Coordinates of C-alpha atoms in Angstrom, one line a residue:
R1 CA -10.3 -18.7 -12.3
D2 CA -12.8 -18.5 -9.4
E3 CA -14.0 -15.1 -10.6
F4 CA -14.4 -16.5 -14.1
L5 CA -16.4 -19.4 -12.8
Y6 CA -19.0 -17.0 -11.3
L7 CA -19.1 -15.0 -14.6
D8 CA -19.5 -18.2 -16.6
Q9 CA -22.4 -19.3 -14.4
L10 CA -24.2 -16.0 -14.8
Y11 CA -23.8 -16.3 -18.6
H12 CA -25.2 -19.8 -18.8
R13 CA -28.0 -19.4 -16.3
T14 CA -29.6 -16.0 -17.2
E15 CA -32.6 -16.0 -19.5
I16 CA -32.5 -12.3 -20.1
P17 CA -31.0 -11.7 -23.6
E18 CA -29.6 -8.3 -22.7
L19 CA -27.8 -9.7 -19.7
K20 CA -26.6 -12.8 -21.5
E21 CA -25.0 -10.6 -24.2
R22 CA -23.3 -8.4 -21.5
Y23 CA -22.0 -11.5 -19.6
R24 CA -20.7 -12.9 -22.9
E25 CA -18.8 -9.8 -23.7
K26 CA -17.3 -9.6 -20.2
M27 CA -16.4 -13.4 -20.4
L28 CA -14.6 -13.0 -23.7
E29 CA -12.8 -9.9 -22.4
F30 CA -11.8 -11.6 -19.2
T31 CA -10.3 -14.6 -21.1
L32 CA -8.9 -12.7 -24.0
G33 CA -11.4 -14.4 -26.3
N34 CA -10.8 -18.0 -25.1
P35 CA -13.2 -19.0 -22.3
D36 CA -12.5 -22.8 -22.6
K37 CA -8.9 -22.1 -21.4
F38 CA -10.3 -21.1 -18.1
R39 CA -13.1 -23.7 -17.7
S40 CA -12.6 -26.7 -15.5
G41 CA -14.4 -28.8 -12.9
T42 CA -17.7 -30.7 -12.6
W43 CA -20.0 -27.7 -13.2
A44 CA -18.5 -26.9 -16.6
L45 CA -18.5 -30.6 -17.6
F46 CA -22.3 -30.8 -17.1
H47 CA -23.5 -27.3 -18.0
V48 CA -21.3 -25.9 -20.8
E49 CA -22.0 -26.9 -24.4
P50 CA -18.8 -26.9 -26.6
E51 CA -18.8 -23.7 -28.6
E52 CA -16.4 -22.2 -31.2
Y53 CA -14.9 -18.9 -30.2
S54 CA -13.1 -17.2 -33.0
E55 CA -10.1 -15.1 -31.8
Q56 CA -11.3 -11.5 -31.6
T57 CA -8.7 -8.8 -31.6
Q58 CA -10.8 -6.5 -29.6
F59 CA -10.2 -8.8 -26.6
R60 CA -6.5 -9.0 -27.0
K61 CA -6.0 -5.7 -25.3
L62 CA -7.9 -4.9 -22.1
D63 CA -8.6 -1.6 -20.5
Q64 CA -5.9 0.9 -19.7
A65 CA -4.5 0.5 -16.2
H66 CA -5.8 3.1 -13.7
T67 CA -4.3 5.3 -11.0
N68 CA -6.4 6.4 -8.1
Y69 CA -6.5 7.2 -4.4
F70 CA -9.4 6.1 -2.1
S71 CA -9.3 8.2 1.1
G72 CA -11.4 6.1 3.4
P73 CA -9.0 3.1 3.5
S74 CA -6.1 5.4 2.4
L75 CA -5.6 3.0 -0.5
A76 CA -3.5 4.0 -3.4
I77 CA -3.4 2.2 -6.8
L78 CA -0.8 3.2 -9.3
G79 CA -1.2 1.7 -12.8
S80 CA 0.4 2.0 -16.2
G81 CA 0.1 0.2 -19.6
E82 CA -2.7 -1.7 -21.2
G83 CA -3.7 -5.2 -21.9
V84 CA -1.2 -7.9 -21.0
D85 CA 1.4 -5.2 -20.5
R86 CA -0.4 -3.6 -17.5
R87 CA 1.6 -3.2 -14.4
G88 CA 0.8 -1.6 -11.1
L89 CA 1.4 -1.0 -7.4
L90 CA -1.0 -1.1 -4.5
I91 CA -0.4 0.4 -1.1
R92 CA -2.9 0.5 1.8
G93 CA -2.6 2.9 4.7
G94 CA -5.5 1.7 6.8
P95 CA -7.4 1.9 9.1
N96 CA -7.1 -1.7 10.2
L97 CA -10.5 -3.3 10.8
P98 CA -11.5 -6.9 11.7
H99 CA -9.9 -9.5 9.4
S100 CA -7.2 -7.0 8.4
H101 CA -3.6 -8.0 8.1
D102 CA -0.9 -5.9 9.8
D103 CA 0.2 -4.6 6.4
S104 CA -0.1 -0.8 6.5
L105 CA 2.2 0.7 3.8
A106 CA 3.2 -2.8 2.5
L107 CA 4.0 -2.7 -1.2
Y108 CA 2.2 -4.9 -3.7
Y109 CA 3.8 -5.0 -7.1
Y110 CA 2.1 -6.4 -10.1
D111 CA 3.8 -7.0 -13.5
K112 CA 4.3 -9.7 -16.1
G113 CA 0.9 -11.2 -15.1
L114 CA 2.0 -11.8 -11.5
L115 CA 1.7 -10.4 -8.0
L116 CA 5.5 -10.2 -7.7
T117 CA 5.7 -9.3 -4.1
Q118 CA 4.0 -12.4 -2.7
D119 CA 1.3 -12.1 -0.1
N120 CA 0.2 -15.1 2.1
G121 CA -3.4 -14.1 2.8
Y122 CA -5.0 -16.6 5.1
Y123 CA -7.1 -19.8 5.0
I124 CA -8.6 -20.3 8.5
F125 CA -9.2 -17.3 10.7
G126 CA -7.5 -17.6 14.1
S127 CA -5.2 -20.5 13.1
P128 CA -1.5 -20.5 14.1
L129 CA -0.6 -19.8 10.4
H130 CA -3.1 -16.9 10.2
Y131 CA -2.4 -15.4 13.7
G132 CA 1.3 -16.2 13.8
W133 CA 2.5 -15.7 10.2
G134 CA 0.1 -14.6 7.4
S135 CA -1.3 -11.6 9.2
Q136 CA 2.0 -10.5 10.8
A137 CA 3.8 -7.4 9.6
A138 CA 7.0 -9.5 9.1
S139 CA 5.4 -11.5 6.3
H140 CA 4.8 -8.3 4.3
N141 CA 7.1 -5.9 2.5
L142 CA 7.5 -3.1 5.0
V143 CA 9.5 -2.0 8.0
V144 CA 9.0 -3.7 11.4
I145 CA 9.8 -1.5 14.4
D146 CA 11.2 -2.8 17.6
N147 CA 10.4 -6.5 16.9
D148 CA 6.7 -5.4 16.4
K149 CA 6.1 -5.0 20.1
Y150 CA 3.5 -2.2 19.5
R151 CA 1.1 -4.6 17.9
Y152 CA -2.0 -5.1 19.9
G153 CA -4.2 -8.2 19.3
W154 CA -4.5 -9.0 15.6
Y155 CA -2.8 -5.8 14.3
K156 CA -1.7 -2.3 15.1
S157 CA -4.7 0.0 15.3
G158 CA -5.0 3.5 13.9
P159 CA -7.0 5.9 11.7
G160 CA -4.9 5.3 8.6
A161 CA -2.3 7.2 6.7
D162 CA -2.0 10.9 5.7
L163 CA -1.6 11.5 2.0
L164 CA 1.3 13.9 1.4
G165 CA 1.7 13.7 -2.3
F166 CA 0.0 12.2 -5.4
A167 CA 0.5 12.3 -9.1
D168 CA -1.2 10.7 -12.1
L169 CA 1.0 12.1 -14.9
S170 CA 2.0 10.6 -18.3
G171 CA 4.9 8.2 -17.6
L172 CA 4.8 8.9 -13.8
K173 CA 2.4 7.6 -11.1
Y174 CA 3.3 8.6 -7.6
V175 CA 2.0 8.4 -4.0
Y176 CA 3.5 9.5 -0.7
L177 CA 1.8 8.2 2.5
N178 CA 2.7 8.6 6.2
N179 CA 1.2 6.5 8.9
P180 CA 2.9 6.9 12.3
H181 CA -0.6 7.0 13.9
Q182 CA -0.5 3.2 14.4
F183 CA 2.4 3.5 16.8
P184 CA 3.1 5.3 20.1
R185 CA 3.7 9.1 19.8
F186 CA 7.5 8.8 19.8
I187 CA 7.4 7.2 16.4
Q188 CA 7.4 10.5 14.4
E189 CA 7.4 9.1 10.9
Y190 CA 6.5 5.9 9.1
S191 CA 6.3 6.9 5.5
R192 CA 6.5 5.4 2.0
L193 CA 7.1 7.5 -1.1
T194 CA 6.6 5.4 -4.2
A195 CA 6.7 6.1 -7.9
L196 CA 5.9 3.9 -10.9
I197 CA 8.0 5.3 -13.8
D198 CA 7.6 4.2 -17.4
I199 CA 10.6 3.1 -19.4
N200 CA 8.4 2.7 -22.5
D201 CA 4.9 1.6 -23.3
K202 CA 5.4 -1.9 -22.0
E203 CA 7.9 -1.5 -19.1
S204 CA 8.1 0.5 -15.9
Y205 CA 10.3 0.5 -12.8
V206 CA 9.6 1.3 -9.2
F207 CA 11.3 4.0 -7.2
D208 CA 10.4 3.5 -3.5
V209 CA 11.6 5.3 -0.3
F210 CA 10.7 4.0 3.1
T211 CA 11.5 6.4 6.0
V212 CA 11.1 5.7 9.7
D213 CA 11.8 8.0 12.6
G214 CA 11.6 6.6 16.1
G215 CA 12.1 3.5 18.1
K216 CA 15.3 1.5 18.5
R217 CA 15.3 -1.3 15.8
H218 CA 14.1 -1.1 12.2
D219 CA 13.8 -4.3 10.1
Y220 CA 13.2 -3.6 6.5
M221 CA 11.6 -6.7 5.0
F222 CA 11.5 -7.7 1.3
H223 CA 10.5 -10.8 -0.5
T224 CA 8.8 -11.9 -3.7
G225 CA 7.0 -15.0 -4.9
A226 CA 10.2 -16.3 -6.7
P227 CA 11.9 -19.4 -5.3
I228 CA 15.4 -18.4 -6.2
M229 CA 17.4 -15.3 -5.3
E230 CA 20.7 -14.5 -7.1
T231 CA 23.3 -12.0 -5.9
D232 CA 27.0 -11.4 -5.9
V233 CA 27.0 -10.9 -2.2
E234 CA 28.2 -13.9 -0.2
F235 CA 26.1 -14.9 2.8
Q236 CA 27.4 -16.9 5.7
N237 CA 25.8 -19.1 8.4
I238 CA 25.5 -17.5 11.8
P239 CA 26.7 -19.6 14.8
D240 CA 23.8 -20.9 16.9
V241 CA 21.2 -19.0 14.9
W242 CA 18.7 -20.7 12.6
T243 CA 15.7 -18.3 12.7
L244 CA 15.3 -14.5 12.6
A245 CA 14.0 -14.8 16.2
G246 CA 17.2 -16.7 17.1
L247 CA 19.2 -13.5 16.9
D248 CA 17.6 -12.5 20.2
D249 CA 17.0 -15.9 21.7
K250 CA 19.5 -18.5 20.7
D251 CA 18.1 -21.1 23.2
A252 CA 14.5 -21.0 21.8
P253 CA 13.3 -24.4 20.8
Y254 CA 12.3 -23.1 17.4
N255 CA 15.8 -21.9 16.8
V256 CA 17.0 -25.3 15.7
I257 CA 17.3 -26.8 12.2
G258 CA 14.0 -28.5 11.4
Q259 CA 12.2 -27.0 14.4
S260 CA 11.4 -23.5 13.1
Y261 CA 7.7 -22.9 12.6
G262 CA 8.3 -22.3 8.9
E263 CA 9.5 -26.0 8.7
R264 CA 6.7 -27.5 10.9
I265 CA 3.6 -26.5 8.9
I266 CA 1.1 -29.3 8.5
S267 CA -2.4 -29.5 7.0
G268 CA -5.2 -27.6 8.5
D269 CA -3.2 -24.4 9.0
M270 CA -1.4 -26.1 12.0
I271 CA 2.0 -26.3 13.5
R272 CA 3.4 -29.8 14.2
D273 CA 3.6 -30.2 18.0
L274 CA 7.1 -31.4 19.1
G275 CA 5.9 -32.0 22.7
I276 CA 7.8 -29.0 24.0
A277 CA 5.8 -27.7 26.9
S278 CA 7.2 -24.2 26.8
E279 CA 5.8 -23.7 23.2
G280 CA 2.2 -24.6 24.2
V281 CA 1.2 -25.5 20.6
K282 CA -2.6 -25.0 20.1
S283 CA -4.9 -25.4 17.1
M284 CA -6.6 -22.0 17.3
Y285 CA -6.0 -18.5 18.6
W286 CA -2.3 -19.3 19.4
N287 CA 0.4 -16.9 18.2
P288 CA 3.7 -18.9 18.1
P289 CA 6.5 -17.3 20.2
P290 CA 8.0 -14.8 20.1
G291 CA 4.7 -13.5 18.7
N292 CA 5.9 -11.5 15.7
G293 CA 6.4 -14.1 13.0
Y294 CA 10.2 -14.1 13.3
G295 CA 10.2 -17.8 14.3
F296 CA 8.8 -18.6 10.8
I297 CA 11.8 -17.2 8.9
Y298 CA 14.5 -19.8 9.0
D299 CA 17.9 -20.8 7.5
L300 CA 19.1 -17.3 8.4
K301 CA 22.4 -16.1 7.0
E302 CA 24.4 -12.9 7.3
A303 CA 26.5 -11.0 4.8
L304 CA 29.2 -8.3 5.2
L305 CA 28.5 -5.3 2.9
T306 CA 31.3 -3.1 1.8
E307 CA 29.0 -0.3 0.7
K308 CA 25.5 0.9 1.7
M309 CA 23.7 -0.9 -1.1
F310 CA 22.6 -4.4 -2.1
E311 CA 21.4 -5.8 -5.4
A312 CA 19.6 -9.1 -6.1
S313 CA 17.6 -10.8 -8.8
F314 CA 14.6 -12.9 -7.9
K315 CA 14.0 -15.7 -10.4
Y316 CA 10.7 -17.4 -11.1
Y317 CA 11.9 -20.1 -13.5
D318 CA 8.4 -20.1 -15.1
G319 CA 9.4 -20.8 -18.7
L320 CA 9.5 -17.0 -19.4
D321 CA 12.5 -16.2 -17.2
T322 CA 10.4 -13.7 -15.2
T323 CA 12.8 -11.8 -13.0
L324 CA 12.5 -9.1 -10.4
T325 CA 15.7 -7.1 -9.9
N326 CA 15.9 -5.0 -6.7
R327 CA 18.6 -2.5 -5.9
L328 CA 18.5 -1.3 -2.3
F329 CA 20.3 1.8 -1.0
F330 CA 20.3 2.8 2.7
D331 CA 21.7 5.8 4.7
Q332 CA 22.3 4.2 8.1
D333 CA 24.7 1.4 9.2
T334 CA 22.9 -1.8 8.4
T335 CA 23.3 -5.5 8.8
I336 CA 21.8 -7.6 6.0
Y337 CA 20.3 -11.1 6.6
K338 CA 18.8 -13.6 4.2
G339 CA 16.3 -16.3 5.2
L340 CA 13.4 -18.4 4.0
G341 CA 9.8 -17.7 4.6
P342 CA 7.0 -20.2 3.9
N343 CA 3.6 -19.9 2.2
L344 CA 0.6 -20.9 4.3
S345 CA 0.6 -24.5 3.3
G346 CA 4.4 -24.8 3.8
T347 CA 4.7 -26.2 0.3
E348 CA 6.7 -23.2 -1.0
K349 CA 9.5 -21.1 0.5
Y350 CA 10.6 -17.7 -0.6
P351 CA 13.9 -15.9 0.0
Y352 CA 13.5 -13.0 2.4
I353 CA 15.9 -10.1 2.7
I354 CA 16.1 -8.3 6.1
L355 CA 17.9 -5.0 6.5
R356 CA 18.4 -4.4 10.2
S357 CA 19.5 -1.1 11.7
E358 CA 19.6 0.0 15.3
A359 CA 20.2 2.8 17.8
D360 CA 19.8 3.3 21.5
K361 CA 16.8 5.6 21.0
D362 CA 15.1 7.8 18.4
H363 CA 16.5 5.7 15.5
Q364 CA 16.1 7.1 12.0
S365 CA 16.4 5.0 8.9
R366 CA 15.7 5.3 5.2
V367 CA 15.8 2.6 2.5
I368 CA 15.5 3.4 -1.2
S369 CA 14.5 0.6 -3.6
I370 CA 14.8 0.8 -7.3
M371 CA 13.3 -2.4 -8.9
D372 CA 11.9 -3.6 -12.1
A373 CA 10.4 -6.8 -13.6
S374 CA 11.6 -8.3 -16.9
L375 CA 11.4 -11.4 -19.0
G376 CA 15.1 -12.2 -19.0
L377 CA 17.5 -9.3 -19.0
S378 CA 16.4 -6.1 -17.3
S379 CA 16.2 -3.0 -19.4
I380 CA 18.1 -1.1 -16.7
A381 CA 21.8 -1.2 -17.2
E382 CA 22.9 0.5 -14.0
V383 CA 21.7 2.6 -11.1
K384 CA 24.1 5.2 -9.6
R385 CA 23.7 7.2 -6.5
F386 CA 25.4 10.6 -6.5
D387 CA 24.5 11.7 -3.0
E388 CA 21.8 10.8 -0.4
N389 CA 19.0 12.4 -2.5
S390 CA 20.0 12.0 -6.1
F391 CA 20.1 9.0 -8.5
V392 CA 20.5 8.2 -12.2
V393 CA 18.9 5.2 -13.8
E394 CA 20.7 4.2 -17.0
F395 CA 19.2 2.0 -19.7
F396 CA 20.8 -0.3 -22.2
N397 CA 19.3 1.8 -25.1
G398 CA 21.3 4.9 -24.0
D399 CA 18.4 6.7 -22.3
S400 CA 18.6 7.9 -18.7
H401 CA 16.4 9.2 -15.8
F402 CA 17.8 11.5 -13.2
I403 CA 15.8 11.3 -9.9
L404 CA 16.1 13.9 -7.1
L405 CA 14.5 14.0 -3.7
N406 CA 14.3 17.3 -1.8
S407 CA 17.7 19.0 -1.8
G408 CA 19.2 16.6 -4.3
K409 CA 21.4 17.7 -7.2
A410 CA 23.1 15.9 -10.1
K411 CA 25.1 16.6 -13.2
T412 CA 23.1 15.7 -16.3
P413 CA 24.0 15.9 -20.1
A414 CA 22.1 19.2 -20.1
G415 CA 23.7 20.8 -17.0
E416 CA 23.3 20.7 -13.3
F417 CA 19.9 19.5 -12.0
V418 CA 18.9 20.9 -8.6
S419 CA 15.6 20.2 -6.7
K420 CA 13.9 21.8 -3.8
A421 CA 10.7 19.7 -4.3
Q422 CA 9.4 16.5 -2.8
F423 CA 10.3 14.5 -5.9
A424 CA 11.7 15.4 -9.3
I425 CA 12.7 13.5 -12.4
A426 CA 14.4 14.5 -15.6
K427 CA 14.2 12.0 -18.5
F428 CA 16.7 12.0 -21.3
N429 CA 16.4 10.3 -24.7
Q430 CA 20.0 9.5 -25.4
Q431 CA 21.7 12.8 -24.4
E432 CA 18.7 15.0 -25.2
L433 CA 16.4 16.3 -22.4
A434 CA 12.8 15.1 -23.0
N435 CA 10.8 16.2 -20.0
I436 CA 10.9 17.2 -16.3
A437 CA 8.3 16.4 -13.7
I438 CA 8.0 17.4 -10.1
V439 CA 5.7 16.5 -7.3
G440 CA 5.1 18.5 -4.2
H441 CA 5.7 22.1 -3.3
G442 CA 8.9 23.6 -4.6
E443 CA 11.0 24.1 -7.7
V444 CA 13.7 22.5 -9.8
K445 CA 16.3 24.0 -12.0
L446 CA 18.1 22.4 -14.9
K447 CA 20.5 25.0 -16.5
D448 CA 18.1 27.7 -17.7
I449 CA 14.9 25.7 -17.1
V450 CA 12.9 26.4 -13.9
V451 CA 9.9 24.3 -13.1
T452 CA 7.7 25.3 -10.1
A453 CA 4.8 23.6 -8.3
N454 CA 3.0 25.7 -5.7
Q455 CA 1.0 24.4 -2.8
F456 CA -1.7 26.6 -1.1
Q457 CA -3.7 26.2 2.0
T458 CA -7.0 27.9 2.7
K459 CA -9.9 27.7 5.1
I460 CA -13.3 26.1 4.4
L461 CA -15.9 28.9 4.9
E462 CA -19.1 27.0 4.0
V463 CA -20.1 23.4 3.4
N464 CA -23.2 22.1 1.6
Y465 CA -23.4 18.4 2.5
E466 CA -26.2 17.5 0.1
K467 CA -24.1 18.7 -2.9
S468 CA -20.7 17.7 -1.4
Q469 CA -19.7 21.3 -2.0
V470 CA -17.3 23.6 -0.1
I471 CA -16.7 27.3 -0.4
V472 CA -13.1 28.3 0.4
D473 CA -11.3 31.6 0.9
G474 CA -9.4 32.9 -2.1
L475 CA -9.3 32.3 -5.9
L476 CA -7.7 29.0 -6.2
D477 CA -5.8 27.5 -9.2
L478 CA -7.6 24.1 -9.4
E479 CA -8.9 22.0 -12.2
V480 CA -11.5 19.2 -12.5
G481 CA -9.8 16.0 -11.4
D482 CA -7.4 17.5 -9.0
L483 CA -7.1 16.0 -5.5
V484 CA -7.5 18.2 -2.5
A485 CA -6.5 17.3 1.1
I486 CA -8.6 18.4 4.0
D487 CA -7.3 18.5 7.6
N488 CA -7.9 19.9 11.0
D489 CA -6.0 19.7 14.3
D490 CA -9.0 17.8 15.7
Y491 CA -8.4 15.0 13.1
K492 CA -5.8 12.2 13.4
R493 CA -5.2 12.1 9.6
N494 CA -6.2 14.1 6.6
T495 CA -9.0 13.2 4.2
V496 CA -8.9 13.6 0.4
Y497 CA -11.4 14.4 -2.3
R498 CA -11.3 14.8 -6.1
V499 CA -12.6 18.0 -7.5
S500 CA -15.6 17.6 -9.9
S501 CA -16.2 21.3 -10.7
V502 CA -14.6 24.7 -10.0
A503 CA -16.3 28.1 -9.9
K504 CA -15.1 31.5 -8.8
K505 CA -17.4 33.7 -6.7
E506 CA -16.1 37.2 -5.9
D507 CA -12.9 36.5 -3.8
K508 CA -13.9 32.9 -3.0
T509 CA -13.8 29.5 -4.8
V510 CA -16.7 27.1 -5.0
L511 CA -15.6 23.4 -5.2
D512 CA -17.9 20.5 -5.9
L513 CA -16.2 17.3 -4.6
E514 CA -16.7 13.7 -5.8
G515 CA -18.5 11.3 -3.4
S516 CA -20.4 11.8 -0.2
M517 CA -19.2 13.6 2.9
V518 CA -21.3 11.3 5.0
I519 CA -19.1 8.7 6.8
A520 CA -21.8 7.2 9.1
K521 CA -25.5 7.6 9.9
G522 CA -28.0 5.8 12.1
T523 CA -30.1 6.3 15.2
V524 CA -29.4 7.1 18.9
A525 CA -30.4 4.9 21.8
K526 CA -29.7 7.3 24.6
G527 CA -27.3 9.9 26.0
T528 CA -26.3 13.5 25.7
K529 CA -22.5 13.7 25.8
Y530 CA -21.7 10.0 26.2
V531 CA -24.0 8.7 23.5
D532 CA -25.1 5.1 23.0
L533 CA -26.1 4.3 19.4
N534 CA -28.3 1.7 17.8
T535 CA -26.0 1.7 14.8
P536 CA -22.4 0.4 14.9
L537 CA -19.5 2.5 13.7
P538 CA -17.2 -0.1 12.0
R539 CA -14.5 2.3 10.8
G540 CA -14.4 4.0 14.2
F541 CA -13.7 0.9 16.4
S542 CA -11.9 -2.4 15.9
Y543 CA -12.5 -5.3 18.4
D544 CA -11.8 -3.5 21.7
K545 CA -9.9 -0.4 20.6
S546 CA -10.8 2.9 18.9
T547 CA -9.2 3.5 15.5
Q548 CA -9.4 7.2 16.1
Y549 CA -10.7 7.6 12.6
L550 CA -13.8 9.5 13.7
D551 CA -12.0 11.7 16.2
G552 CA -12.7 15.4 15.4
K553 CA -15.5 14.6 13.0
L554 CA -18.9 16.4 13.1
F555 CA -21.8 14.5 14.8
V556 CA -25.1 16.0 13.9
R557 CA -28.7 15.5 15.3
E558 CA -30.7 15.6 12.0
K559 CA -34.0 16.7 13.7
T560 CA -32.6 20.0 15.0
N561 CA -29.3 20.2 13.1
E562 CA -27.5 20.5 16.5
S563 CA -23.9 19.4 16.2
E564 CA -20.8 18.6 18.3
I565 CA -17.3 17.3 17.7
I566 CA -16.5 13.7 18.4
K567 CA -13.9 13.6 21.1
R568 CA -13.5 9.8 21.2
T569 CA -15.1 6.6 20.0
N570 CA -15.6 4.3 23.1
G571 CA -17.1 1.3 21.4
F572 CA -18.8 0.1 18.2
K573 CA -22.0 1.9 19.4
N574 CA -20.7 4.6 21.7
V575 CA -19.2 8.0 21.2
Y576 CA -18.1 10.8 23.5
L577 CA -18.9 14.3 22.3
A578 CA -17.3 17.6 23.1
G579 CA -20.6 19.0 24.4
D580 CA -24.2 18.0 25.2
I581 CA -27.0 17.4 22.7
N582 CA -30.4 16.5 24.2
F583 CA -31.1 13.4 22.1
E584 CA -34.3 11.5 22.3
P585 CA -34.4 7.8 21.7
Q586 CA -34.4 6.9 18.0
D587 CA -33.2 10.3 16.9
S588 CA -31.4 10.0 13.6
F589 CA -27.8 11.2 13.4
V590 CA -25.2 11.7 10.7
I591 CA -21.4 12.0 10.9
Y592 CA -19.7 14.2 8.4
D593 CA -16.1 14.0 7.1
V594 CA -15.6 17.7 6.6
K595 CA -16.7 20.8 8.5
V596 CA -16.4 24.6 8.4
G597 CA -13.0 25.7 9.6
D598 CA -11.1 22.8 8.1
T599 CA -7.9 23.5 6.1
L600 CA -8.0 22.6 2.4
S601 CA -4.8 22.2 0.4
N602 CA -3.8 21.1 -3.1
L603 CA -1.3 18.3 -4.0
P604 CA 0.8 20.1 -6.6
T605 CA 2.6 18.7 -9.6
A606 CA 4.3 20.4 -12.6
I607 CA 5.7 19.3 -15.9
W608 CA 8.1 20.7 -18.5
E609 CA 8.3 19.1 -21.9
K610 CA 10.4 19.9 -24.9

């Protein structure tokens, strides 16, 4: 409604006819032809004349949902459907910059007109609710490692995620991100493989795999914006434990009924002070102990699982019977907890599921989630797991989807389905095979059908920065719109571009890439190897720590075209170069995202259709 208010004000205030018509069209599109439904408040009362709006069918359906990947913030958007039936997923890999939340690889799921996987956001920067809860990893849908002790300051710092796979296919949207870079080096993997898979034109479901390698304790967190969770699993109270933090510290003052931070939220983003000296309650820049948000999750209960899976329905009771059903499968021995987590004002509380697994060291865990949103009964009748890498999703109408991860195999109505690819799916209409799709290098076999996706790697031989053009070795099988990943041992993560044109030149391929390869530019204050700048580098540094986002990138003195590799970013306005450049004060510089010698690879997909 806030966005509509700005649009409505533009429409009423402009005196330019062309703009007025454009704002009117957007206003009608935004409100599905009924602006008065969105109008409220004093401004509308005094500035809007009553007007008849006939219902126009052109505004009953909005644009088709989009799927895209934005490399700078390593942000993936997966979308399907159109109009009111649009649904989508959003996952951000980072880097974390000032005012970020600690939500790298958190999953945001949109369907039925709602953000289903609730997010707190924040009201007042630096308040106990912002610092201690809303910005914490624990309040998001992701995995917390080792009680989040690797967080430094407001969040964990790092360059962002590597993109390992991506697909924008009919009926299948897919992304695979890995971001161990925000942790110490012994955390080898922190990845999320996520697919949005269509059931029909109006419905999709989510197939999601979260894998972590390293550390000792992994807490898989999941919650929605629904007030009620229903499950057949019976949860029991835990003696002397009221909060998630109480599992480690039963004597903590916030581990008592009525004294958890989630129950003590008062106006102004504050925590009610109980006069307990050890808590040290403050109004600003205070992170309530134990400092990871676990003291906000209360009414903790535990359940004994007889198998390595859990299913629950999250009910909105909104008059439409909006329901999110989640089916969780896990490989490792796991303890499951249920608790309540608050919104920022404390007026609402949401059921949280925590899957905890532990090892003495080098712990590995994987959680697979298959979830969907429905108005009433889900279209999914049952989900079966054949082995650790193969599943079938069966629907009430008789259709079925067989999903395989690498090395998975399953018996289908058309024969044995075997995969040696990152991800594969075979869709059946009743008992008849409709199509097969794979993502990532490898092949799948289903009886006599073989589907192959080939990944290649090649070196960048030349770069034209003005044209965003690279020349690479070999004749590559690429098309306009394909994504290519560019990497180098000097970089902390890969970077990704979309191909805008392809040309062959002798034994080489010329690729024009969308967007600019310039990631920073400005002027130098002084220095030769340790260089002070007049221009801040916001993506390279966050508060008092380097993000490592610029490490390995090419730093160029524009006057002479001299260049050196960035070894380290020491501050918002300071870089350490691999070699000396004799800068003069006010020399202009530019930092490029790509350089000669980088490795370029494709992100392959393949489809078979009957």
